[in-house]
JSON list of C-alpha atoms in Angstrom, two decimals:
[
{"chain": "A", "resi": 1, "resn": "MET", "atom": "CA", "xyz": [-30.95, -55.08, -86.56]},
{"chain": "A", "resi": 2, "resn": "LEU", "atom": "CA", "xyz": [-29.60, -53.33, -83.51]},
{"chain": "A", "resi": 3, "resn": "THR", "atom": "CA", "xyz": [-27.10, -55.20, -81.44]},
{"chain": "A", "resi": 4, "resn": "PRO", "atom": "CA", "xyz": [-27.34, -54.39, -77.73]},
{"chain": "A", "resi": 5, "resn": "ARG", "atom": "CA", "xyz": [-24.23, -52.75, -76.32]},
{"chain": "A", "resi": 6, "resn": "PRO", "atom": "CA", "xyz": [-22.51, -54.45, -73.46]},
{"chain": "A", "resi": 7, "resn": "ARG", "atom": "CA", "xyz": [-23.38, -52.74, -70.16]},
{"chain": "A", "resi": 8, "resn": "PRO", "atom": "CA", "xyz": [-20.46, -50.87, -68.55]},
{"chain": "A", "resi": 9, "resn": "SER", "atom": "CA", "xyz": [-18.84, -52.39, -65.51]},
{"chain": "A", "resi": 10, "resn": "ARG", "atom": "CA", "xyz": [-20.18, -51.02, -62.15]},
{"chain": "A", "resi": 11, "resn": "VAL", "atom": "CA", "xyz": [-16.73, -50.89, -60.60]},
{"chain": "A", "resi": 12, "resn": "ARG", "atom": "CA", "xyz": [-16.57, -47.51, -58.79]},
{"chain": "A", "resi": 13, "resn": "GLN", "atom": "CA", "xyz": [-13.62, -45.20, -59.39]},
{"chain": "A", "resi": 14, "resn": "PRO", "atom": "CA", "xyz": [-11.90, -43.93, -56.26]},
{"chain": "A", "resi": 15, "resn": "THR", "atom": "CA", "xyz": [-13.40, -40.61, -55.14]},
{"chain": "A", "resi": 16, "resn": "ILE", "atom": "CA", "xyz": [-11.44, -37.57, -54.02]},
{"chain": "A", "resi": 17, "resn": "ALA", "atom": "CA", "xyz": [-12.76, -38.03, -50.47]},
{"chain": "A", "resi": 18, "resn": "ALA", "atom": "CA", "xyz": [-11.47, -41.61, -50.37]},
{"chain": "A", "resi": 19, "resn": "LEU", "atom": "CA", "xyz": [-8.06, -40.54, -51.64]},
{"chain": "A", "resi": 20, "resn": "ALA", "atom": "CA", "xyz": [-7.91, -37.76, -49.03]},
{"chain": "A", "resi": 21, "resn": "LEU", "atom": "CA", "xyz": [-8.75, -40.23, -46.27]},
{"chain": "A", "resi": 22, "resn": "VAL", "atom": "CA", "xyz": [-5.96, -42.56, -47.38]},
{"chain": "A", "resi": 23, "resn": "PHE", "atom": "CA", "xyz": [-3.51, -39.64, -47.44]},
{"chain": "A", "resi": 24, "resn": "LEU", "atom": "CA", "xyz": [-4.48, -38.54, -43.94]},
{"chain": "A", "resi": 25, "resn": "LEU", "atom": "CA", "xyz": [-4.05, -42.07, -42.55]},
{"chain": "A", "resi": 26, "resn": "PHE", "atom": "CA", "xyz": [-0.63, -42.30, -44.19]},
{"chain": "A", "resi": 27, "resn": "ALA", "atom": "CA", "xyz": [0.44, -38.90, -42.84]},
{"chain": "A", "resi": 28, "resn": "ALA", "atom": "CA", "xyz": [-0.72, -39.81, -39.32]},
{"chain": "A", "resi": 29, "resn": "ALA", "atom": "CA", "xyz": [1.29, -43.05, -39.42]},
{"chain": "A", "resi": 30, "resn": "CYS", "atom": "CA", "xyz": [4.41, -41.17, -40.52]},
{"chain": "A", "resi": 31, "resn": "GLY", "atom": "CA", "xyz": [3.88, -38.56, -37.81]},
{"chain": "A", "resi": 32, "resn": "SER", "atom": "CA", "xyz": [3.65, -41.26, -35.16]},
{"chain": "A", "resi": 33, "resn": "ASP", "atom": "CA", "xyz": [7.00, -42.69, -36.29]},
{"chain": "A", "resi": 34, "resn": "SER", "atom": "CA", "xyz": [8.57, -39.23, -36.20]},
{"chain": "A", "resi": 35, "resn": "ASP", "atom": "CA", "xyz": [7.34, -38.66, -32.64]},
{"chain": "A", "resi": 36, "resn": "ASP", "atom": "CA", "xyz": [8.81, -41.98, -31.53]},
{"chain": "A", "resi": 37, "resn": "ASP", "atom": "CA", "xyz": [12.13, -41.05, -33.12]},
{"chain": "A", "resi": 38, "resn": "ALA", "atom": "CA", "xyz": [12.11, -37.70, -31.33]},
{"chain": "A", "resi": 39, "resn": "ASP", "atom": "CA", "xyz": [11.49, -39.37, -27.97]},
{"chain": "A", "resi": 40, "resn": "GLU", "atom": "CA", "xyz": [14.29, -41.86, -28.51]},
{"chain": "A", "resi": 41, "resn": "THR", "atom": "CA", "xyz": [16.88, -39.29, -29.63]},
{"chain": "A", "resi": 42, "resn": "GLY", "atom": "CA", "xyz": [16.41, -37.11, -26.53]},
{"chain": "A", "resi": 43, "resn": "THR", "atom": "CA", "xyz": [18.40, -33.92, -27.13]},
{"chain": "A", "resi": 44, "resn": "THR", "atom": "CA", "xyz": [18.77, -34.36, -30.90]},
{"chain": "A", "resi": 45, "resn": "THR", "atom": "CA", "xyz": [16.27, -33.95, -33.70]},
{"chain": "A", "resi": 46, "resn": "THR", "atom": "CA", "xyz": [15.72, -35.85, -36.95]},
{"chain": "A", "resi": 47, "resn": "ALA", "atom": "CA", "xyz": [16.21, -32.68, -38.95]},
{"chain": "A", "resi": 48, "resn": "GLU", "atom": "CA", "xyz": [19.47, -32.44, -40.83]},
{"chain": "A", "resi": 49, "resn": "ASP", "atom": "CA", "xyz": [21.62, -29.37, -41.42]},
{"chain": "A", "resi": 50, "resn": "GLY", "atom": "CA", "xyz": [22.73, -30.50, -44.87]},
{"chain": "A", "resi": 51, "resn": "SER", "atom": "CA", "xyz": [25.72, -32.55, -43.68]},
{"chain": "A", "resi": 52, "resn": "GLY", "atom": "CA", "xyz": [23.62, -35.66, -43.06]},
{"chain": "A", "resi": 53, "resn": "GLU", "atom": "CA", "xyz": [24.25, -35.52, -39.29]},
{"chain": "A", "resi": 54, "resn": "PRO", "atom": "CA", "xyz": [21.58, -34.94, -36.64]},
{"chain": "A", "resi": 55, "resn": "THR", "atom": "CA", "xyz": [21.67, -31.47, -35.13]},
{"chain": "A", "resi": 56, "resn": "ASP", "atom": "CA", "xyz": [21.09, -30.40, -31.52]},
{"chain": "A", "resi": 57, "resn": "PRO", "atom": "CA", "xyz": [17.96, -28.36, -30.88]},
{"chain": "A", "resi": 58, "resn": "PRO", "atom": "CA", "xyz": [18.54, -24.61, -30.44]},
{"chain": "A", "resi": 59, "resn": "ASP", "atom": "CA", "xyz": [18.96, -23.45, -26.82]},
{"chain": "A", "resi": 60, "resn": "THR", "atom": "CA", "xyz": [15.82, -21.49, -26.04]},
{"chain": "A", "resi": 61, "resn": "THR", "atom": "CA", "xyz": [16.58, -20.86, -22.38]},
{"chain": "A", "resi": 62, "resn": "ALA", "atom": "CA", "xyz": [17.14, -17.22, -21.50]},
{"chain": "A", "resi": 63, "resn": "PRO", "atom": "CA", "xyz": [20.47, -16.26, -19.95]},
{"chain": "A", "resi": 64, "resn": "ASP", "atom": "CA", "xyz": [20.46, -15.75, -16.19]},
{"chain": "A", "resi": 65, "resn": "ALA", "atom": "CA", "xyz": [19.43, -12.20, -15.46]},
{"chain": "A", "resi": 66, "resn": "THR", "atom": "CA", "xyz": [21.35, -10.24, -12.87]},
{"chain": "A", "resi": 67, "resn": "GLU", "atom": "CA", "xyz": [18.98, -9.44, -10.03]},
{"chain": "A", "resi": 68, "resn": "ALA", "atom": "CA", "xyz": [18.67, -5.78, -9.18]},
{"chain": "A", "resi": 69, "resn": "PRO", "atom": "CA", "xyz": [19.25, -4.90, -5.51]},
{"chain": "A", "resi": 70, "resn": "ALA", "atom": "CA", "xyz": [16.06, -4.72, -3.50]},
{"chain": "A", "resi": 71, "resn": "GLU", "atom": "CA", "xyz": [14.83, -1.22, -2.81]},
{"chain": "A", "resi": 72, "resn": "PRO", "atom": "CA", "xyz": [14.29, -0.26, 0.85]},
{"chain": "A", "resi": 73, "resn": "ALA", "atom": "CA", "xyz": [10.73, -0.61, 2.05]},
{"chain": "A", "resi": 74, "resn": "ALA", "atom": "CA", "xyz": [8.75, 2.55, 2.53]},
{"chain": "A", "resi": 75, "resn": "SER", "atom": "CA", "xyz": [8.49, 3.73, 6.10]},
{"chain": "A", "resi": 76, "resn": "ASP", "atom": "CA", "xyz": [5.15, 3.25, 7.83]},
{"chain": "A", "resi": 77, "resn": "GLU", "atom": "CA", "xyz": [5.90, 5.85, 10.45]},
{"chain": "A", "resi": 78, "resn": "GLY", "atom": "CA", "xyz": [3.56, 8.84, 10.55]},
{"chain": "A", "resi": 79, "resn": "GLY", "atom": "CA", "xyz": [4.89, 12.31, 9.87]},
{"chain": "A", "resi": 80, "resn": "GLY", "atom": "CA", "xyz": [4.15, 15.65, 11.40]},
{"chain": "A", "resi": 81, "resn": "ILE", "atom": "CA", "xyz": [5.48, 17.87, 14.14]},
{"chain": "A", "resi": 82, "resn": "ILE", "atom": "CA", "xyz": [3.88, 19.88, 16.94]},
{"chain": "A", "resi": 83, "resn": "VAL", "atom": "CA", "xyz": [5.72, 22.88, 18.38]},
{"chain": "A", "resi": 84, "resn": "VAL", "atom": "CA", "xyz": [4.43, 24.49, 21.57]},
{"chain": "A", "resi": 85, "resn": "THR", "atom": "CA", "xyz": [5.89, 27.79, 22.75]},
{"chain": "A", "resi": 86, "resn": "VAL", "atom": "CA", "xyz": [5.04, 28.92, 26.28]},
{"chain": "A", "resi": 87, "resn": "ALA", "atom": "CA", "xyz": [4.66, 32.63, 27.06]},
{"chain": "A", "resi": 88, "resn": "ASP", "atom": "CA", "xyz": [7.88, 32.54, 29.13]},
{"chain": "A", "resi": 89, "resn": "GLY", "atom": "CA", "xyz": [9.85, 31.44, 26.05]},
{"chain": "A", "resi": 90, "resn": "THR", "atom": "CA", "xyz": [10.04, 27.69, 26.76]},
{"chain": "A", "resi": 91, "resn": "VAL", "atom": "CA", "xyz": [9.73, 25.66, 23.55]},
{"chain": "A", "resi": 92, "resn": "TYR", "atom": "CA", "xyz": [8.55, 22.04, 23.39]},
{"chain": "A", "resi": 93, "resn": "GLU", "atom": "CA", "xyz": [8.98, 20.11, 20.16]},
{"chain": "A", "resi": 94, "resn": "PHE", "atom": "CA", "xyz": [6.79, 17.03, 19.90]},
{"chain": "A", "resi": 95, "resn": "THR", "atom": "CA", "xyz": [8.24, 14.83, 17.17]},
{"chain": "A", "resi": 96, "resn": "ASP", "atom": "CA", "xyz": [7.02, 11.40, 18.34]},
{"chain": "A", "resi": 97, "resn": "ILE", "atom": "CA", "xyz": [3.58, 11.81, 16.80]},
{"chain": "A", "resi": 98, "resn": "SER", "atom": "CA", "xyz": [0.85, 9.25, 17.39]},
{"chain": "A", "resi": 99, "resn": "ALA", "atom": "CA", "xyz": [-2.02, 11.31, 15.91]},
{"chain": "A", "resi": 100, "resn": "CYS", "atom": "CA", "xyz": [-2.00, 14.32, 13.60]},
{"chain": "A", "resi": 101, "resn": "ASP", "atom": "CA", "xyz": [-5.28, 14.77, 11.74]},
{"chain": "A", "resi": 102, "resn": "THR", "atom": "CA", "xyz": [-7.49, 17.68, 10.78]},
{"chain": "A", "resi": 103, "resn": "SER", "atom": "CA", "xyz": [-10.94, 18.05, 9.30]},
{"chain": "A", "resi": 104, "resn": "ALA", "atom": "CA", "xyz": [-9.17, 18.62, 5.97]},
{"chain": "A", "resi": 105, "resn": "THR", "atom": "CA", "xyz": [-6.93, 15.54, 6.07]},
{"chain": "A", "resi": 106, "resn": "ALA", "atom": "CA", "xyz": [-9.45, 13.18, 7.73]},
{"chain": "A", "resi": 107, "resn": "PRO", "atom": "CA", "xyz": [-12.98, 14.46, 7.03]},
{"chain": "A", "resi": 108, "resn": "GLU", "atom": "CA", "xyz": [-14.51, 11.01, 7.58]},
{"chain": "A", "resi": 109, "resn": "SER", "atom": "CA", "xyz": [-13.50, 11.04, 11.27]},
{"chain": "A", "resi": 110, "resn": "LEU", "atom": "CA", "xyz": [-13.57, 14.83, 11.76]},
{"chain": "A", "resi": 111, "resn": "PRO", "atom": "CA", "xyz": [-16.61, 16.01, 9.76]},
{"chain": "A", "resi": 112, "resn": "LEU", "atom": "CA", "xyz": [-16.84, 19.43, 11.44]},
{"chain": "A", "resi": 113, "resn": "THR", "atom": "CA", "xyz": [-15.26, 22.48, 9.78]},
{"chain": "A", "resi": 114, "resn": "ASN", "atom": "CA", "xyz": [-12.59, 23.11, 12.44]},
{"chain": "A", "resi": 115, "resn": "GLY", "atom": "CA", "xyz": [-11.73, 19.69, 13.87]},
{"chain": "A", "resi": 116, "resn": "TYR", "atom": "CA", "xyz": [-8.34, 18.27, 14.79]},
{"chain": "A", "resi": 117, "resn": "ASP", "atom": "CA", "xyz": [-6.63, 15.47, 16.70]},
{"chain": "A", "resi": 118, "resn": "LEU", "atom": "CA", "xyz": [-3.07, 16.23, 17.81]},
{"chain": "A", "resi": 119, "resn": "THR", "atom": "CA", "xyz": [-1.14, 13.83, 20.04]},
{"chain": "A", "resi": 120, "resn": "GLY", "atom": "CA", "xyz": [2.60, 13.53, 20.50]},
{"chain": "A", "resi": 121, "resn": "ARG", "atom": "CA", "xyz": [5.62, 13.31, 22.78]},
{"chain": "A", "resi": 122, "resn": "THR", "atom": "CA", "xyz": [9.06, 14.86, 22.78]},
{"chain": "A", "resi": 123, "resn": "ALA", "atom": "CA", "xyz": [11.82, 12.68, 21.35]},
{"chain": "A", "resi": 124, "resn": "ASP", "atom": "CA", "xyz": [13.00, 11.74, 24.85]},
{"chain": "A", "resi": 125, "resn": "GLY", "atom": "CA", "xyz": [9.46, 11.01, 26.02]},
{"chain": "A", "resi": 126, "resn": "ALA", "atom": "CA", "xyz": [9.74, 13.54, 28.87]},
{"chain": "A", "resi": 127, "resn": "PHE", "atom": "CA", "xyz": [6.75, 15.68, 27.81]},
{"chain": "A", "resi": 128, "resn": "ALA", "atom": "CA", "xyz": [3.43, 14.96, 26.12]},
{"chain": "A", "resi": 129, "resn": "PHE", "atom": "CA", "xyz": [0.86, 17.10, 24.32]},
{"chain": "A", "resi": 130, "resn": "PHE", "atom": "CA", "xyz": [-2.74, 16.53, 23.34]},
{"chain": "A", "resi": 131, "resn": "ALA", "atom": "CA", "xyz": [-5.40, 18.72, 21.74]},
{"chain": "A", "resi": 132, "resn": "GLY", "atom": "CA", "xyz": [-8.58, 17.42, 20.17]},
{"chain": "A", "resi": 133, "resn": "ARG", "atom": "CA", "xyz": [-11.74, 19.01, 18.86]},
{"chain": "A", "resi": 134, "resn": "ALA", "atom": "CA", "xyz": [-14.25, 16.52, 17.45]},
{"chain": "A", "resi": 135, "resn": "GLY", "atom": "CA", "xyz": [-17.95, 16.11, 16.77]},
{"chain": "A", "resi": 136, "resn": "PHE", "atom": "CA", "xyz": [-20.50, 15.90, 13.99]},
{"chain": "A", "resi": 137, "resn": "ASP", "atom": "CA", "xyz": [-20.66, 19.69, 13.58]},
{"chain": "A", "resi": 138, "resn": "ASP", "atom": "CA", "xyz": [-19.18, 22.83, 15.10]},
{"chain": "A", "resi": 139, "resn": "ASP", "atom": "CA", "xyz": [-22.20, 23.48, 17.33]},
{"chain": "A", "resi": 140, "resn": "GLY", "atom": "CA", "xyz": [-21.88, 20.07, 19.00]},
{"chain": "A", "resi": 141, "resn": "ALA", "atom": "CA", "xyz": [-18.08, 19.89, 19.06]},
{"chain": "A", "resi": 142, "resn": "VAL", "atom": "CA", "xyz": [-16.23, 18.62, 22.14]},
{"chain": "A", "resi": 143, "resn": "PHE", "atom": "CA", "xyz": [-12.76, 19.90, 23.02]},
{"chain": "A", "resi": 144, "resn": "SER", "atom": "CA", "xyz": [-9.99, 18.89, 25.42]},
{"chain": "A", "resi": 145, "resn": "GLY", "atom": "CA", "xyz": [-6.26, 19.41, 25.58]},
{"chain": "A", "resi": 146, "resn": "SER", "atom": "CA", "xyz": [-3.25, 19.31, 27.87]},
{"chain": "A", "resi": 147, "resn": "ILE", "atom": "CA", "xyz": [0.51, 19.53, 28.13]},
{"chain": "A", "resi": 148, "resn": "GLU", "atom": "CA", "xyz": [2.24, 17.42, 30.79]},
{"chain": "A", "resi": 149, "resn": "GLY", "atom": "CA", "xyz": [5.65, 16.19, 31.81]},
{"chain": "A", "resi": 150, "resn": "ASP", "atom": "CA", "xyz": [8.01, 15.15, 34.62]},
{"chain": "A", "resi": 151, "resn": "PHE", "atom": "CA", "xyz": [6.82, 11.54, 34.36]},
{"chain": "A", "resi": 152, "resn": "ASP", "atom": "CA", "xyz": [7.97, 8.66, 36.54]},
{"chain": "A", "resi": 153, "resn": "ASP", "atom": "CA", "xyz": [10.33, 5.95, 35.32]},
{"chain": "A", "resi": 154, "resn": "GLU", "atom": "CA", "xyz": [7.46, 4.20, 33.50]},
{"chain": "A", "resi": 155, "resn": "GLY", "atom": "CA", "xyz": [6.43, 7.33, 31.63]},
{"chain": "A", "resi": 156, "resn": "ARG", "atom": "CA", "xyz": [3.30, 7.85, 33.72]},
{"chain": "A", "resi": 157, "resn": "ASN", "atom": "CA", "xyz": [2.05, 9.94, 36.62]},
{"chain": "A", "resi": 158, "resn": "ALA", "atom": "CA", "xyz": [3.14, 13.37, 35.43]},
{"chain": "A", "resi": 159, "resn": "LEU", "atom": "CA", "xyz": [4.20, 15.92, 38.04]},
{"chain": "A", "resi": 160, "resn": "MET", "atom": "CA", "xyz": [3.49, 18.76, 35.60]},
{"chain": "A", "resi": 161, "resn": "LEU", "atom": "CA", "xyz": [0.04, 19.11, 34.08]},
{"chain": "A", "resi": 162, "resn": "TYR", "atom": "CA", "xyz": [-1.49, 22.09, 32.28]},
{"chain": "A", "resi": 163, "resn": "VAL", "atom": "CA", "xyz": [-4.94, 21.86, 30.74]},
{"chain": "A", "resi": 164, "resn": "ILE", "atom": "CA", "xyz": [-5.95, 23.98, 27.76]},
{"chain": "A", "resi": 165, "resn": "GLU", "atom": "CA", "xyz": [-8.89, 26.23, 28.49]},
{"chain": "A", "resi": 166, "resn": "GLY", "atom": "CA", "xyz": [-11.68, 27.35, 26.16]},
{"chain": "A", "resi": 167, "resn": "ASP", "atom": "CA", "xyz": [-13.63, 25.54, 23.46]},
{"chain": "A", "resi": 168, "resn": "GLY", "atom": "CA", "xyz": [-10.69, 24.94, 21.12]},
{"chain": "A", "resi": 169, "resn": "THR", "atom": "CA", "xyz": [-11.76, 27.41, 18.44]},
{"chain": "A", "resi": 170, "resn": "ASP", "atom": "CA", "xyz": [-8.65, 29.52, 19.11]},
{"chain": "A", "resi": 171, "resn": "LEU", "atom": "CA", "xyz": [-6.70, 26.72, 17.41]},
{"chain": "A", "resi": 172, "resn": "VAL", "atom": "CA", "xyz": [-7.54, 27.09, 13.72]},
{"chain": "A", "resi": 173, "resn": "VAL", "atom": "CA", "xyz": [-7.28, 24.44, 11.01]},
{"chain": "A", "resi": 174, "resn": "ASP", "atom": "CA", "xyz": [-5.69, 25.42, 7.72]},
{"chain": "A", "resi": 175, "resn": "GLY", "atom": "CA", "xyz": [-5.45, 22.31, 5.57]},
{"chain": "A", "resi": 176, "resn": "ALA", "atom": "CA", "xyz": [-2.96, 20.01, 7.29]},
{"chain": "A", "resi": 177, "resn": "ASN", "atom": "CA", "xyz": [-1.87, 22.72, 9.74]},
{"chain": "A", "resi": 178, "resn": "VAL", "atom": "CA", "xyz": [-3.27, 23.80, 13.08]},
{"chain": "A", "resi": 179, "resn": "SER", "atom": "CA", "xyz": [-2.13, 26.97, 14.84]},
{"chain": "A", "resi": 180, "resn": "GLY", "atom": "CA", "xyz": [-3.20, 29.47, 17.47]},
{"chain": "A", "resi": 181, "resn": "THR", "atom": "CA", "xyz": [-2.63, 30.78, 20.98]},
{"chain": "A", "resi": 182, "resn": "VAL", "atom": "CA", "xyz": [-4.63, 29.41, 23.91]},
{"chain": "A", "resi": 183, "resn": "ALA", "atom": "CA", "xyz": [-4.70, 29.83, 27.69]},
{"chain": "A", "resi": 184, "resn": "VAL", "atom": "CA", "xyz": [-3.55, 26.98, 29.92]},
{"chain": "A", "resi": 185, "resn": "ARG", "atom": "CA", "xyz": [-3.99, 26.37, 33.63]},
{"chain": "A", "resi": 186, "resn": "ALA", "atom": "CA", "xyz": [-1.96, 24.19, 36.01]},
{"chain": "A", "resi": 187, "resn": "VAL", "atom": "CA", "xyz": [-3.92, 21.54, 37.89]},
{"chain": "A", "resi": 188, "resn": "GLY", "atom": "CA", "xyz": [-3.25, 18.83, 40.45]},
{"chain": "A", "resi": 189, "resn": "PRO", "atom": "CA", "xyz": [0.43, 17.89, 40.55]},
{"chain": "A", "resi": 190, "resn": "PRO", "atom": "CA", "xyz": [2.93, 20.10, 42.38]},
{"chain": "A", "resi": 191, "resn": "ASN", "atom": "CA", "xyz": [5.32, 20.98, 39.50]},
{"chain": "A", "resi": 192, "resn": "ARG", "atom": "CA", "xyz": [4.24, 24.27, 37.92]},
{"chain": "A", "resi": 193, "resn": "PRO", "atom": "CA", "xyz": [7.31, 25.54, 36.05]},
{"chain": "A", "resi": 194, "resn": "HIS", "atom": "CA", "xyz": [5.24, 28.02, 34.00]},
{"chain": "A", "resi": 195, "resn": "GLY", "atom": "CA", "xyz": [3.19, 29.39, 36.87]},
{"chain": "A", "resi": 196, "resn": "ASP", "atom": "CA", "xyz": [-0.42, 28.73, 37.70]},
{"chain": "A", "resi": 197, "resn": "GLU", "atom": "CA", "xyz": [-1.75, 30.21, 34.47]},
{"chain": "A", "resi": 198, "resn": "THR", "atom": "CA", "xyz": [-0.12, 31.16, 31.19]},
{"chain": "A", "resi": 199, "resn": "THR", "atom": "CA", "xyz": [-0.60, 30.94, 27.43]},
{"chain": "A", "resi": 200, "resn": "ILE", "atom": "CA", "xyz": [0.89, 28.68, 24.81]},
{"chain": "A", "resi": 201, "resn": "THR", "atom": "CA", "xyz": [1.20, 29.06, 21.06]},
{"chain": "A", "resi": 202, "resn": "VAL", "atom": "CA", "xyz": [0.63, 25.88, 19.10]},
{"chain": "A", "resi": 203, "resn": "GLU", "atom": "CA", "xyz": [2.00, 25.27, 15.59]},
{"chain": "A", "resi": 204, "resn": "ALA", "atom": "CA", "xyz": [1.21, 21.81, 14.27]},
{"chain": "A", "resi": 205, "resn": "SER", "atom": "CA", "xyz": [1.99, 20.47, 10.81]},
{"chain": "A", "resi": 206, "resn": "CYS", "atom": "CA", "xyz": [0.43, 17.10, 9.94]}
]
């Protein structure tokens, strides 16, 4: 006659997942204590160097770097020079340049093939020069130019004024340079040191 076996107990064995959860909770509790210890010790750590004494944390701050001297700022002043030689040998050098552009250096404002804008004064401000040829194309270009000087104390009301004659095509653009010989005529004011009419040779480098 068969004797029935006793039924095994239904007590569950701990699973791997349960053991892992217990381990994580234990590790988190230990980590919290370590953080509290680190906050309380301030500049020391709980790590030991083998002698049983707390050690100071390594200094991670970089040494003060020696500052290099500041370089001078680039100049914003425009360059260029305009030299005008009168037929009688008088030479004017215009180095205080307020405009020096050509159709090659500034095609967006001077779209024609032989356009330029030259404006300047001598270093002492005693004489001024202007020559400009602008427009949308060479057929519709507009030109004007002058050389003047003998200003009043405020730098105005010149007593010498020569206007450049012609259409401006005698001054030829070559990249950033403009050069040529043109006729000029004295108008208005009484000072005419170069006569009533003469020629000037212009050499501009922008």
